[in-house]
mmCIF file of C-alpha atoms in Angstrom:
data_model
loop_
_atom_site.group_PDB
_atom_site.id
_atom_site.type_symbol
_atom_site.label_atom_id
_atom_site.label_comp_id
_atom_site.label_asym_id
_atom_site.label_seq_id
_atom_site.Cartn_x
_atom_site.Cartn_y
_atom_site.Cartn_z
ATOM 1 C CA UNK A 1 0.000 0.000 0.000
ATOM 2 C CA UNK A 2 2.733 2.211 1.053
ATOM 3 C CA UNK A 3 4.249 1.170 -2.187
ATOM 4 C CA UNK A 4 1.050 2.155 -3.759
ATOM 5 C CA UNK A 5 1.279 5.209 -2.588
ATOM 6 C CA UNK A 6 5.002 6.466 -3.768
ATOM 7 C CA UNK A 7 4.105 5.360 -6.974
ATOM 8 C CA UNK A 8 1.331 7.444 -7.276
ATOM 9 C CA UNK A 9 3.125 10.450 -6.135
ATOM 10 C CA UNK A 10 6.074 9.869 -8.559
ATOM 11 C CA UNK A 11 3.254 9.790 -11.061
ATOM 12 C CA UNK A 12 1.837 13.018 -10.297
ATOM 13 C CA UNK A 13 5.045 14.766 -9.819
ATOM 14 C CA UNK A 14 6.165 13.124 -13.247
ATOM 15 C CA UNK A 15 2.874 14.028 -14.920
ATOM 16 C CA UNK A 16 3.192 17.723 -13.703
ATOM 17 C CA UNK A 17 6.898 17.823 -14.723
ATOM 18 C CA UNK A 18 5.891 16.987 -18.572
ATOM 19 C CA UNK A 19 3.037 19.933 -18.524
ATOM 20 C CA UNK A 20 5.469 22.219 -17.374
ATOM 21 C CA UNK A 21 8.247 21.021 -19.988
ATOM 22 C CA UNK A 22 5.127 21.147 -22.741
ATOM 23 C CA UNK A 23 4.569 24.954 -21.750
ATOM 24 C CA UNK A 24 8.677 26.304 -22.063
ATOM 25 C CA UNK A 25 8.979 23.723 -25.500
ATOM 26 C CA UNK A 26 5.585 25.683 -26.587
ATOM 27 C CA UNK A 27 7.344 29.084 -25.386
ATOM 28 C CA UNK A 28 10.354 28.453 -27.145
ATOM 29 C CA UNK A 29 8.847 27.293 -29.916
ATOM 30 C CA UNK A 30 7.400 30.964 -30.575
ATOM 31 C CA UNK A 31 11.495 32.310 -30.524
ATOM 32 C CA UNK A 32 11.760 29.943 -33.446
ATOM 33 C CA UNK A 33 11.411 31.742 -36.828
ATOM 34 C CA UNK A 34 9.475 30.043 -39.408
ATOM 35 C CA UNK A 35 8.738 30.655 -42.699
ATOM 36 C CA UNK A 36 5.931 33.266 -43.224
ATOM 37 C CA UNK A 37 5.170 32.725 -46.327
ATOM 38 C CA UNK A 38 2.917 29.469 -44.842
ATOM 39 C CA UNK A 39 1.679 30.497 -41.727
ATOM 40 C CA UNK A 40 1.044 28.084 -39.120
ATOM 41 C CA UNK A 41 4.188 26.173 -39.340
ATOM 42 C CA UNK A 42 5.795 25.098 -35.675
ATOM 43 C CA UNK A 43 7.438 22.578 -34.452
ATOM 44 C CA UNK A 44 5.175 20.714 -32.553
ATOM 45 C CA UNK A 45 7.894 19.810 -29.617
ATOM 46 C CA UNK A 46 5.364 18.814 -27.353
ATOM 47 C CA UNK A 47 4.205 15.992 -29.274
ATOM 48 C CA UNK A 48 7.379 14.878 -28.661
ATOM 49 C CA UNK A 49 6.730 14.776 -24.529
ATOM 50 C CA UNK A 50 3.087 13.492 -25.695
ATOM 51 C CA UNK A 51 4.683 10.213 -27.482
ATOM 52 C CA UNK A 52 6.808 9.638 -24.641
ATOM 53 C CA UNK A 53 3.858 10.306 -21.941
ATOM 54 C CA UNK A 54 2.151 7.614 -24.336
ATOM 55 C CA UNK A 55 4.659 5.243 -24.061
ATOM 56 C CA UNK A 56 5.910 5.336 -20.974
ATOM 57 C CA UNK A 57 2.782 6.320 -19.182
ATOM 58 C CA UNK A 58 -0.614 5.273 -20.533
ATOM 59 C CA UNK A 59 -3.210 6.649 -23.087
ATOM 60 C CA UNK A 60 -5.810 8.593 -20.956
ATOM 61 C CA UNK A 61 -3.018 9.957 -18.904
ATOM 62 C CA UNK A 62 -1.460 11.240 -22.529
ATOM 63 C CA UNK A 63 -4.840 12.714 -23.371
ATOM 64 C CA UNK A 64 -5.263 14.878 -20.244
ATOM 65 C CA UNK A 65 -1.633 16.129 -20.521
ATOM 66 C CA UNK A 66 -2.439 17.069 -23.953
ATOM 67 C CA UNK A 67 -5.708 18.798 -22.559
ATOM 68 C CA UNK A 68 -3.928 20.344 -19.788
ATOM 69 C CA UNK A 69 -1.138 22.010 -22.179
ATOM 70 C CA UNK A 70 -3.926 23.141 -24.849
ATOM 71 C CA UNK A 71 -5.806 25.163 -21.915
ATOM 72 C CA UNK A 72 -2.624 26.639 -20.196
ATOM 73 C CA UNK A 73 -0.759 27.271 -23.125
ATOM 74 C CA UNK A 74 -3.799 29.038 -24.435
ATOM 75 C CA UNK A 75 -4.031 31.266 -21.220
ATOM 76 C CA UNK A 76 -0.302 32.149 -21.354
ATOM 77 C CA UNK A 77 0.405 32.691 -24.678
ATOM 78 C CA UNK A 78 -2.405 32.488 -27.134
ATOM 79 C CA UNK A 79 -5.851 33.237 -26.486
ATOM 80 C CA UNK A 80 -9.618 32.059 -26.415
ATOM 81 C CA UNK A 81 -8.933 30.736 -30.682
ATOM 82 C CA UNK A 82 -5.467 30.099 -30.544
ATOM 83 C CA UNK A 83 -6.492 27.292 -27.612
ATOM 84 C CA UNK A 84 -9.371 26.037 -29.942
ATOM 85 C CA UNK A 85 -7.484 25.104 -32.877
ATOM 86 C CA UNK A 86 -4.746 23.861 -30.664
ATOM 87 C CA UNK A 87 -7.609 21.216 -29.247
ATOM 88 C CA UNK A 88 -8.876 20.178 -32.164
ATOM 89 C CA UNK A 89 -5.224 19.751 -33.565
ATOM 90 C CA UNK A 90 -4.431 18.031 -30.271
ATOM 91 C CA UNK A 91 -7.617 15.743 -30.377
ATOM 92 C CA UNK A 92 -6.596 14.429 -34.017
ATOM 93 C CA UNK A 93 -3.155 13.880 -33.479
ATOM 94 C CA UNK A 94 -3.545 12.081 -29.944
ATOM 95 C CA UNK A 95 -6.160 9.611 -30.962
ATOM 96 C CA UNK A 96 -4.031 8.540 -34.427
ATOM 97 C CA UNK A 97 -1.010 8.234 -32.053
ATOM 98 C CA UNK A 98 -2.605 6.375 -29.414
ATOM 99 C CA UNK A 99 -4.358 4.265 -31.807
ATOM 100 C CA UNK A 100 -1.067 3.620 -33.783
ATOM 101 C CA UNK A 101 1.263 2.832 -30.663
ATOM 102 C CA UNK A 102 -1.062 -0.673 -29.746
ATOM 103 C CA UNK A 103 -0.094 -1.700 -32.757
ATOM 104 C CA UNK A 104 2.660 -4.072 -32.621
ATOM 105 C CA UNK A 105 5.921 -3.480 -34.949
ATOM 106 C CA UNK A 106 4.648 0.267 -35.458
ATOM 107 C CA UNK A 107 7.894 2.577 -34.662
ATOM 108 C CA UNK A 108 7.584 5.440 -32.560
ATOM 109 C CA UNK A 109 9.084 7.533 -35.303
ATOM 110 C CA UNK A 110 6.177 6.326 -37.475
ATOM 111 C CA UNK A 111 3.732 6.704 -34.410
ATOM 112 C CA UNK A 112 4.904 10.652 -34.110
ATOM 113 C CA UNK A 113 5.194 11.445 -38.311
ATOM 114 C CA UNK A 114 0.965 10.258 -37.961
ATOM 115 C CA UNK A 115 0.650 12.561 -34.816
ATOM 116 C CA UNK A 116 2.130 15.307 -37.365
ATOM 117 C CA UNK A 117 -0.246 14.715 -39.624
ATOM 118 C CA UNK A 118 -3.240 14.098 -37.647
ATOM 119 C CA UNK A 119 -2.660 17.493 -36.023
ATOM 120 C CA UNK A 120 -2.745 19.501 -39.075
ATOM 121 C CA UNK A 121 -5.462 17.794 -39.960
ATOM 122 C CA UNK A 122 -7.143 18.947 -36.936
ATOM 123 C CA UNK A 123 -6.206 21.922 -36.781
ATOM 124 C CA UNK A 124 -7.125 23.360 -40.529
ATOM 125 C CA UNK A 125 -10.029 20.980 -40.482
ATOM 126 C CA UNK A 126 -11.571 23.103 -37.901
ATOM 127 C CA UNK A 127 -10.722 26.079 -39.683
ATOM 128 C CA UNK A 128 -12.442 25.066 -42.582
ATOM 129 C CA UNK A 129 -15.436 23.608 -40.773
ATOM 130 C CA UNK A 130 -15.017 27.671 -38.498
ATOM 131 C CA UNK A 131 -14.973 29.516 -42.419
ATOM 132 C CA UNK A 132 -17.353 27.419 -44.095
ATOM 133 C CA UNK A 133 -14.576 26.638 -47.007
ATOM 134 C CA UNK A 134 -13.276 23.695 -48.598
ATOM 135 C CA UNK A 135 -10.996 26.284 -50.402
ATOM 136 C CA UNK A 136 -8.227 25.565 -47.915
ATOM 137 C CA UNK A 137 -7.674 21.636 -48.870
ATOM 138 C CA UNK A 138 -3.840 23.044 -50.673
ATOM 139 C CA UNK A 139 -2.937 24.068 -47.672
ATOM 140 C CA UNK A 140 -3.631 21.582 -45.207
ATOM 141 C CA UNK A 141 -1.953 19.320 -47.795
ATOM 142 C CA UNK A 142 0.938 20.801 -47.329
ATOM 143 C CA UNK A 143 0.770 21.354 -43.779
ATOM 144 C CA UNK A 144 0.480 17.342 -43.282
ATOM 145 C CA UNK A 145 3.936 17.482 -45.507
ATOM 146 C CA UNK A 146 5.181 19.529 -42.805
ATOM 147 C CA UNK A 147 4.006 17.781 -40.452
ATOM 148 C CA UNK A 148 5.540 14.301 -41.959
ATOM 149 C CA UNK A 149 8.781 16.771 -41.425
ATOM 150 C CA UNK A 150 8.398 17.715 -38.426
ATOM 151 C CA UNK A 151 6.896 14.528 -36.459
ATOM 152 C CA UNK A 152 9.680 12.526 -37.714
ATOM 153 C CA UNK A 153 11.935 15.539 -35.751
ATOM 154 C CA UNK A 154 9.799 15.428 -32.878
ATOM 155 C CA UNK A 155 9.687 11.758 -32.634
ATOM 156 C CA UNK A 156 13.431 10.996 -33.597
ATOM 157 C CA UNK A 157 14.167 12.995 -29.905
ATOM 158 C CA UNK A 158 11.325 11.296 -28.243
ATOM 159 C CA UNK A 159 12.284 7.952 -29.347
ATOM 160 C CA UNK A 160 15.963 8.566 -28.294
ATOM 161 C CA UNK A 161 14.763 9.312 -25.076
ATOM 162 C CA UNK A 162 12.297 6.559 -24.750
ATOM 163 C CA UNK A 163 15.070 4.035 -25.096
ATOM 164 C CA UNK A 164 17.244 5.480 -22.366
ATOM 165 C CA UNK A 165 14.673 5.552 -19.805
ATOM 166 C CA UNK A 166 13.567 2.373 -20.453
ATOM 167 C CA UNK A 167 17.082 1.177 -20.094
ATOM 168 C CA UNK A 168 16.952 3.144 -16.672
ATOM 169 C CA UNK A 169 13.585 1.493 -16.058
ATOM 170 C CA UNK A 170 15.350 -2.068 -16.565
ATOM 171 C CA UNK A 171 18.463 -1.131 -14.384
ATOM 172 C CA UNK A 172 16.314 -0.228 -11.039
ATOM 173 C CA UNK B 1 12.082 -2.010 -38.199
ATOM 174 C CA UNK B 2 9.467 -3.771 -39.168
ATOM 175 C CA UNK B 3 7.671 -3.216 -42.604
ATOM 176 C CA UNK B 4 4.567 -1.904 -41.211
ATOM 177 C CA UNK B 5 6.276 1.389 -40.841
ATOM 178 C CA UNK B 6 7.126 1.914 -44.574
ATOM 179 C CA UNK B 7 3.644 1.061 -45.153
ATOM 180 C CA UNK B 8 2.122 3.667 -43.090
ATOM 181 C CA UNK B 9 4.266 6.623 -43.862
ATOM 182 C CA UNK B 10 3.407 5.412 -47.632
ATOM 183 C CA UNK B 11 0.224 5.440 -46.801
ATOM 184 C CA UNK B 12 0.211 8.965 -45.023
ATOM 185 C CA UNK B 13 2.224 10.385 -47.990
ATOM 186 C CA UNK B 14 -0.705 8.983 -50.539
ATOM 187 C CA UNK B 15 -3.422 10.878 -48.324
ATOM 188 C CA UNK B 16 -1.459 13.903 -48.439
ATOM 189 C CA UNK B 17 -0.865 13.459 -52.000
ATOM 190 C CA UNK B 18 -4.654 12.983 -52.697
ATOM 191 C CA UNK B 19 -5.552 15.832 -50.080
ATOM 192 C CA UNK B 20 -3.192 18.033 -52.272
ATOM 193 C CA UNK B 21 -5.364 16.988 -55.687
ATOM 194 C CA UNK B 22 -8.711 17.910 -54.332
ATOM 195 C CA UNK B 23 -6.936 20.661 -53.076
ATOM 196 C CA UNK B 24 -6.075 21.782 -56.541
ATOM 197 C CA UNK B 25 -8.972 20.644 -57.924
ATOM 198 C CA UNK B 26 -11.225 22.008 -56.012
ATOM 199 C CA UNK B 27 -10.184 25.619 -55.903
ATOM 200 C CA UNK B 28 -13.358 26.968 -56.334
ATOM 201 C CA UNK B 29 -15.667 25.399 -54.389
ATOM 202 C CA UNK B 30 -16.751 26.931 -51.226
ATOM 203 C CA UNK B 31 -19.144 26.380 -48.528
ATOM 204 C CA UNK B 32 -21.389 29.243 -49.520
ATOM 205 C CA UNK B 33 -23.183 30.381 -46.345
ATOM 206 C CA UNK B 34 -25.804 32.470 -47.407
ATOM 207 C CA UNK B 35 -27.370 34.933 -45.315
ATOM 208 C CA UNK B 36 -30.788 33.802 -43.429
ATOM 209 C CA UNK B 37 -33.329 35.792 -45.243
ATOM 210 C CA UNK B 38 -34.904 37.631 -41.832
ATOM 211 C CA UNK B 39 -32.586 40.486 -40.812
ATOM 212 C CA UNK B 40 -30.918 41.166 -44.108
ATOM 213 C CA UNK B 41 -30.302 44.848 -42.888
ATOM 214 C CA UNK B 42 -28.763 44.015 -39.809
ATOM 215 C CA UNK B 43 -26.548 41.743 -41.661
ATOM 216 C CA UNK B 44 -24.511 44.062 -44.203
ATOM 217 C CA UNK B 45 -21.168 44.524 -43.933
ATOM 218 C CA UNK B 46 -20.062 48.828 -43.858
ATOM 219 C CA UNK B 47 -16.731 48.806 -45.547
ATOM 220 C CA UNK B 48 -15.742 52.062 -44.466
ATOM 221 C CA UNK B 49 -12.431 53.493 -46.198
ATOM 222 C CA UNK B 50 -11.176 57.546 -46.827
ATOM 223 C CA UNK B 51 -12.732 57.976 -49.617
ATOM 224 C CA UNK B 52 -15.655 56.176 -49.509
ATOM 225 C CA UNK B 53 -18.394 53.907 -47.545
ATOM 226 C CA UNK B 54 -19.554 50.826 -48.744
ATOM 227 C CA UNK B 55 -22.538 48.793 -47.371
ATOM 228 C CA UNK B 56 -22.216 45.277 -48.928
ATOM 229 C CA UNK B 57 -24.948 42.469 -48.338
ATOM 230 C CA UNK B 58 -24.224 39.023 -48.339
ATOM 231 C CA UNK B 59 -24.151 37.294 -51.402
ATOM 232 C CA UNK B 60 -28.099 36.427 -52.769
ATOM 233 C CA UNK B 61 -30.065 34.882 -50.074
ATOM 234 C CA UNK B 62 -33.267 32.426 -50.761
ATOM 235 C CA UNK B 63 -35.441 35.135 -51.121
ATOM 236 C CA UNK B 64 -32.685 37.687 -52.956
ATOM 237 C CA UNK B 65 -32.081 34.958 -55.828
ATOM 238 C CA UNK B 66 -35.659 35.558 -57.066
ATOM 239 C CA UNK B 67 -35.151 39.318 -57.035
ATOM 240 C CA UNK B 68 -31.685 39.094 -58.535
ATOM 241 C CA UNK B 69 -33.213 37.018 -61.306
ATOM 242 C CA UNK B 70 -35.709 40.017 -62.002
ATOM 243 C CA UNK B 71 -33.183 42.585 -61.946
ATOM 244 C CA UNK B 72 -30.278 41.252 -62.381
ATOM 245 C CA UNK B 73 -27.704 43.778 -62.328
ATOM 246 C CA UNK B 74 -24.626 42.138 -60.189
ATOM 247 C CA UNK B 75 -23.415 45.430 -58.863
ATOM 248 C CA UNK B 76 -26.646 46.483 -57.222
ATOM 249 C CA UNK B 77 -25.747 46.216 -54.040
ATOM 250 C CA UNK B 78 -22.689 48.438 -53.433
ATOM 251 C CA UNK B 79 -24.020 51.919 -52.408
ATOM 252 C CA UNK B 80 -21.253 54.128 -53.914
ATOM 253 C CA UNK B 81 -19.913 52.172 -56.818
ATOM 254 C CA UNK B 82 -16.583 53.426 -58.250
ATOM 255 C CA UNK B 83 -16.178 55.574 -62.143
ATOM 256 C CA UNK B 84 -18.126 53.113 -64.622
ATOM 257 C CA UNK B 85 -15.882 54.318 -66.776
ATOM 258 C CA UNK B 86 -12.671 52.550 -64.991
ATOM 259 C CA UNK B 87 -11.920 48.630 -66.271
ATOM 260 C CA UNK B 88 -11.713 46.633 -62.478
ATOM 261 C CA UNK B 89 -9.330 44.129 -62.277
ATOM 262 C CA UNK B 90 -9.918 42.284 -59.733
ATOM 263 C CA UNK B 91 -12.515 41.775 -56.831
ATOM 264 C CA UNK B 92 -12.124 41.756 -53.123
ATOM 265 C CA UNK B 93 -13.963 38.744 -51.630
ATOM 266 C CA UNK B 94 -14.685 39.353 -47.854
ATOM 267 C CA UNK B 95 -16.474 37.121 -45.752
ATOM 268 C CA UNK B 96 -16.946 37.887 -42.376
ATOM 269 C CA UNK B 97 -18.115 35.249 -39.347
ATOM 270 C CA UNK B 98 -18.697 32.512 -42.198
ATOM 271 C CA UNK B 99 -20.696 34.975 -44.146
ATOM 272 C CA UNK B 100 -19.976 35.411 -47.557
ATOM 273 C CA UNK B 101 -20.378 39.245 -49.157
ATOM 274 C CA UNK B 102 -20.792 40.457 -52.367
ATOM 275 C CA UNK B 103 -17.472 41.299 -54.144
ATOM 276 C CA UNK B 104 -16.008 44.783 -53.990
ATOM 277 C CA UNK B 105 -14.375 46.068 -56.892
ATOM 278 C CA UNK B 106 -10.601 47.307 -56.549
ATOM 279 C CA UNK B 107 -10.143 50.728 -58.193
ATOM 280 C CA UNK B 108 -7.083 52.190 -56.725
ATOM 281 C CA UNK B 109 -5.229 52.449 -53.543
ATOM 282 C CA UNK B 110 -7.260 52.377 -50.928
ATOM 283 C CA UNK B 111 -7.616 51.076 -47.111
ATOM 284 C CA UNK B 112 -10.884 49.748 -45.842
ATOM 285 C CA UNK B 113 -11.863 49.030 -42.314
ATOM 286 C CA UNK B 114 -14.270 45.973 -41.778
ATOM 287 C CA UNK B 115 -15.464 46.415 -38.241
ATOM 288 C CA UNK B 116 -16.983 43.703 -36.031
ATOM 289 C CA UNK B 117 -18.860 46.383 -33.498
ATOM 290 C CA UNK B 118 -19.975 43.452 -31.496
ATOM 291 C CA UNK B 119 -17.337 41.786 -31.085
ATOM 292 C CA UNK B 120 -14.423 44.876 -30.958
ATOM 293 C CA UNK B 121 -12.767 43.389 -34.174
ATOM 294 C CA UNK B 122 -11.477 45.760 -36.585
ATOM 295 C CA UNK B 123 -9.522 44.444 -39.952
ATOM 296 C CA UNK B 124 -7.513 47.235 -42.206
ATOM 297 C CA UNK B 125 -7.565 46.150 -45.406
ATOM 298 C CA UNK B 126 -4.543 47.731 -48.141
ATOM 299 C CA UNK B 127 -5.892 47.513 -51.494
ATOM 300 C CA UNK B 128 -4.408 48.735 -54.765
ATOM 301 C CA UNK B 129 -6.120 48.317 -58.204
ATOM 302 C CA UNK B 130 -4.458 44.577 -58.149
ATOM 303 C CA UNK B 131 -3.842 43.697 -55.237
ATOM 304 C CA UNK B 132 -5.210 43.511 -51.242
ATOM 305 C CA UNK B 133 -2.993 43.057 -47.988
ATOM 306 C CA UNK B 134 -3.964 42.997 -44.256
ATOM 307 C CA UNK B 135 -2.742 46.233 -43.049
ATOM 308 C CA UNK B 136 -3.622 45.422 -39.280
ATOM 309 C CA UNK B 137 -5.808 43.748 -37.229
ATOM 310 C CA UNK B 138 -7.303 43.251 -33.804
ATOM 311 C CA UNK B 139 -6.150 40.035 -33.761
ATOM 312 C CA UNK B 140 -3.843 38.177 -30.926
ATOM 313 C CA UNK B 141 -1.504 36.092 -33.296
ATOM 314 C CA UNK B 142 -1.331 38.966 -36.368
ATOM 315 C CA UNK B 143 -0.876 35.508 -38.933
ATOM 316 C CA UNK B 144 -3.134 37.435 -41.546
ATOM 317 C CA UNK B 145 -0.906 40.712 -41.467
ATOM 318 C CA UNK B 146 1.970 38.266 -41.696
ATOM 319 C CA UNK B 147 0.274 36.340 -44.978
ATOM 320 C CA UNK B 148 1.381 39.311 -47.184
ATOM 321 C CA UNK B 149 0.103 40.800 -50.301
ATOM 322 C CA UNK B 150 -2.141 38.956 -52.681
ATOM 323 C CA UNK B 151 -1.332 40.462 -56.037
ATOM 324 C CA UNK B 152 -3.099 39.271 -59.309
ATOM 325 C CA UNK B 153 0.517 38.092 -59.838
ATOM 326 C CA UNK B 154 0.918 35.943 -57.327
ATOM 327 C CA UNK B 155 -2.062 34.379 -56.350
ATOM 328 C CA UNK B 156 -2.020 31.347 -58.058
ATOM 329 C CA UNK B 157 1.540 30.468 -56.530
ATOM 330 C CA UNK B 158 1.151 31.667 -52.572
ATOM 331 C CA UNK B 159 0.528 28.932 -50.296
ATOM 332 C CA UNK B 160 -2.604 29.893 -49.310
ATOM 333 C CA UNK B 161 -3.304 30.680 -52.705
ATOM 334 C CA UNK B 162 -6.041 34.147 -53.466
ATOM 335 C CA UNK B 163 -6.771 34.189 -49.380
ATOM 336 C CA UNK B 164 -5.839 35.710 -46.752
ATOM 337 C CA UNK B 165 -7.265 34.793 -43.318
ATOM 338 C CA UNK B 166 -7.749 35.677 -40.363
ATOM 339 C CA UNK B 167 -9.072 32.949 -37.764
ATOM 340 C CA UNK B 168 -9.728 34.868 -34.583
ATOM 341 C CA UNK B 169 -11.469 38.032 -36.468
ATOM 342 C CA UNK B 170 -13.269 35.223 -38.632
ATOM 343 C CA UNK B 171 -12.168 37.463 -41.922
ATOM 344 C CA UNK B 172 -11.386 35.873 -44.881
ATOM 345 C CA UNK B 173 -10.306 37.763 -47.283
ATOM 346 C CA UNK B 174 -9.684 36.723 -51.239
ATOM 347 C CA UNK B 175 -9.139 38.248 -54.739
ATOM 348 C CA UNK B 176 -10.994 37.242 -57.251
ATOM 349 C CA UNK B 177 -10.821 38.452 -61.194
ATOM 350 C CA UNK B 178 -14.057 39.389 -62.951
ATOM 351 C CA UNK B 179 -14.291 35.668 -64.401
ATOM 352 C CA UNK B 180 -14.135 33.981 -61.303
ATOM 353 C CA UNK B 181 -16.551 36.710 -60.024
ATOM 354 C CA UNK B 182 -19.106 35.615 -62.581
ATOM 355 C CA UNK B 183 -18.233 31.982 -61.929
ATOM 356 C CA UNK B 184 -19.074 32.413 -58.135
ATOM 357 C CA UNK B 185 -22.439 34.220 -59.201
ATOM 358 C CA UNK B 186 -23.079 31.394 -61.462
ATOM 359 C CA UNK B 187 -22.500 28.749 -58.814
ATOM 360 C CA UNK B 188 -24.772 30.129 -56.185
ATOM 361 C CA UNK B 189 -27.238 30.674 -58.866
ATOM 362 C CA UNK B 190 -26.803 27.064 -59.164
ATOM 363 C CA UNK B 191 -27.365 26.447 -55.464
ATOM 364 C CA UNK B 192 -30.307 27.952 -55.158
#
């Protein structure tokens, strides 16, 4: 029980430690510059922490740390839209990853390239459903290229990680 | 690594690739919201620049498309329209909260304020004879005054193609030439 216990605290603490790594990765995200000729190009680093949270942690405990970044994120930095299309984005992307990582011989990498996508998806999906055009099809297009791009980034880092920890994990 | 992997980026890449064709393909067609056809007058849009005022309506509504069948004149519905004598260009395309407005005509330089009184949004629009650009806007992120200038030139190449939007105002802006003007008439004439 005591056991119990510890474990669940090391959860929480861990769980609060990945929100708060989300938020600066989100912050220094904005320092990045990115081509403005396409807007809405970032990196996407916390989908990195999300793949690893889904991995190491389990699925509903992935989606409320995705939840719980959206909202905060959106009340420091962005605003009442900003957090909307971020949660729809979010929404997409977690349920292809989660979906993806139970299935067996799927690499992370792969898992985090279909998060990529699946949040652009989201994301200009609403925006068409919010303008009430199907005019902007060429652009999510090519923000699922980018999003190939940069989930394969994202989830080279995250994998990386993974593996170390789990070799931690092993060694205790 | 097993093979599954290959498979599913291939996969991903093919539903890109197909998003990107009815992308292309499918450059016209737009979810035409059409005003409801109670509370027309509460509905137009006051384009308000130096030089002149504007009140546009939305585009034809239920009842409208009979009427614009009886008149039909296209232009009726701008207030001050520009010289007749001028050739226009090109069209600015503004819809505002998924609402979709009857074209201006570009005739020169010009800036025109859409305001959102409700709401406390306020969009400047640049225009020139050719071309429109998001001069400011209320907005938090600014991405729209960041999109740039869409020139007749251009606007088949830009990512984002003959729009420029702006998702927290709700503006979307686009130009159109007097052909795909008449094509947009044509296809909510169609709707109806």
């Amino acid at each position: 029980m005591a056991r119990n216990a510890r474990e669940q605290s090391q959860r929480i603490a861990l769980c609060g430690l990945l929100v708060s790594l989300m938020l600066v990765l989100g912050y220094i995200e904005t320092l990045i510059p990115v081509p403005t000729a396409v807007p809405g190009i970032k990196l996407g680093l916390s989908n990195g922490v999300l793949l690893f949270a889904l991995y190491l942690l389990d699925i509903p405990t992935a989606f409320v740390l995705m939840i719980l970044k959206v909202g905060l994120s959106g009340l420091l930095f962005g605003g009442v839209s900003a957090m909307m299309y971020a949660f729809a984005g979010g929404l997409v992307s977690m349920a292809a990853m989660s979906l993806l990582s139970k299935v067996k011989g799927v690499h992370p990498i792969t898992v985090s390239m279909v998060g990529g996508v699946g949040h652009n998806i989201g994301q200009v999906g609403l925006a068409m459903l919010m303008l009430h055009t199907a005019q902007l099809m060429y652009y999510m297009a090519i923000l699922m290229l980018v999003g190939l791009g940069t989930g394969a980034v994202t989830g080279v880092v995250a994998n990386s990680v993974l593996t170390h920890m789990k070799k931690m994990q092993h060694k205790k | 690594m097993s093979k599954k992997n290959f498979y599913i980026i291939a996969a991903t890449l093919a539903v890109i690739a197909a998003v990107a064709v009815i992308g292309l393909s499918t450059r016209a067609i737009r979810g035409t919201t059409l005003a409801p056809t109670e509370g027309d007058g509460d509905r137009s849009l006051t384009v308000a620049s130096p030089s002149a005022t504007y009140t546009v309506t939305p585009m034809a509504t239920a009842s409208a498309a009979a009427s614009a069948t009886a008149t039909a004149t296209p232009q009726q519905s701008e207030s001050a329209s520009p010289d007749a004598g001028q050739e226009v260009r090109a069209y600015l395309l503004a819809s505002v909260g998924g609402m979709l407005y009857e074209p201006i005509p570009l005739v020169g330089e010009d800036d025109y304020v859409i305001t959102q009184k409700a709401a406390g949004m306020e969009n400047v629009i640049h225009v020139t004879a050719d071309s429109i650009a998001m001069a400011s806007s209320t907005c938090d992120n600014q991405d729209c005054v960041k999109q740039g200038t869409v020139s007749l030139d251009n606007k088949d190449t830009r990512v984002l193609q003959n729009m420029i939007i702006c998702l927290p105002n709700g503006v979307t802006l686009e130009l159109l030439t007097p052909e795909e003007v008449e094509e947009l008439r044509q296809s909510i004439a169609a709707e109806q």
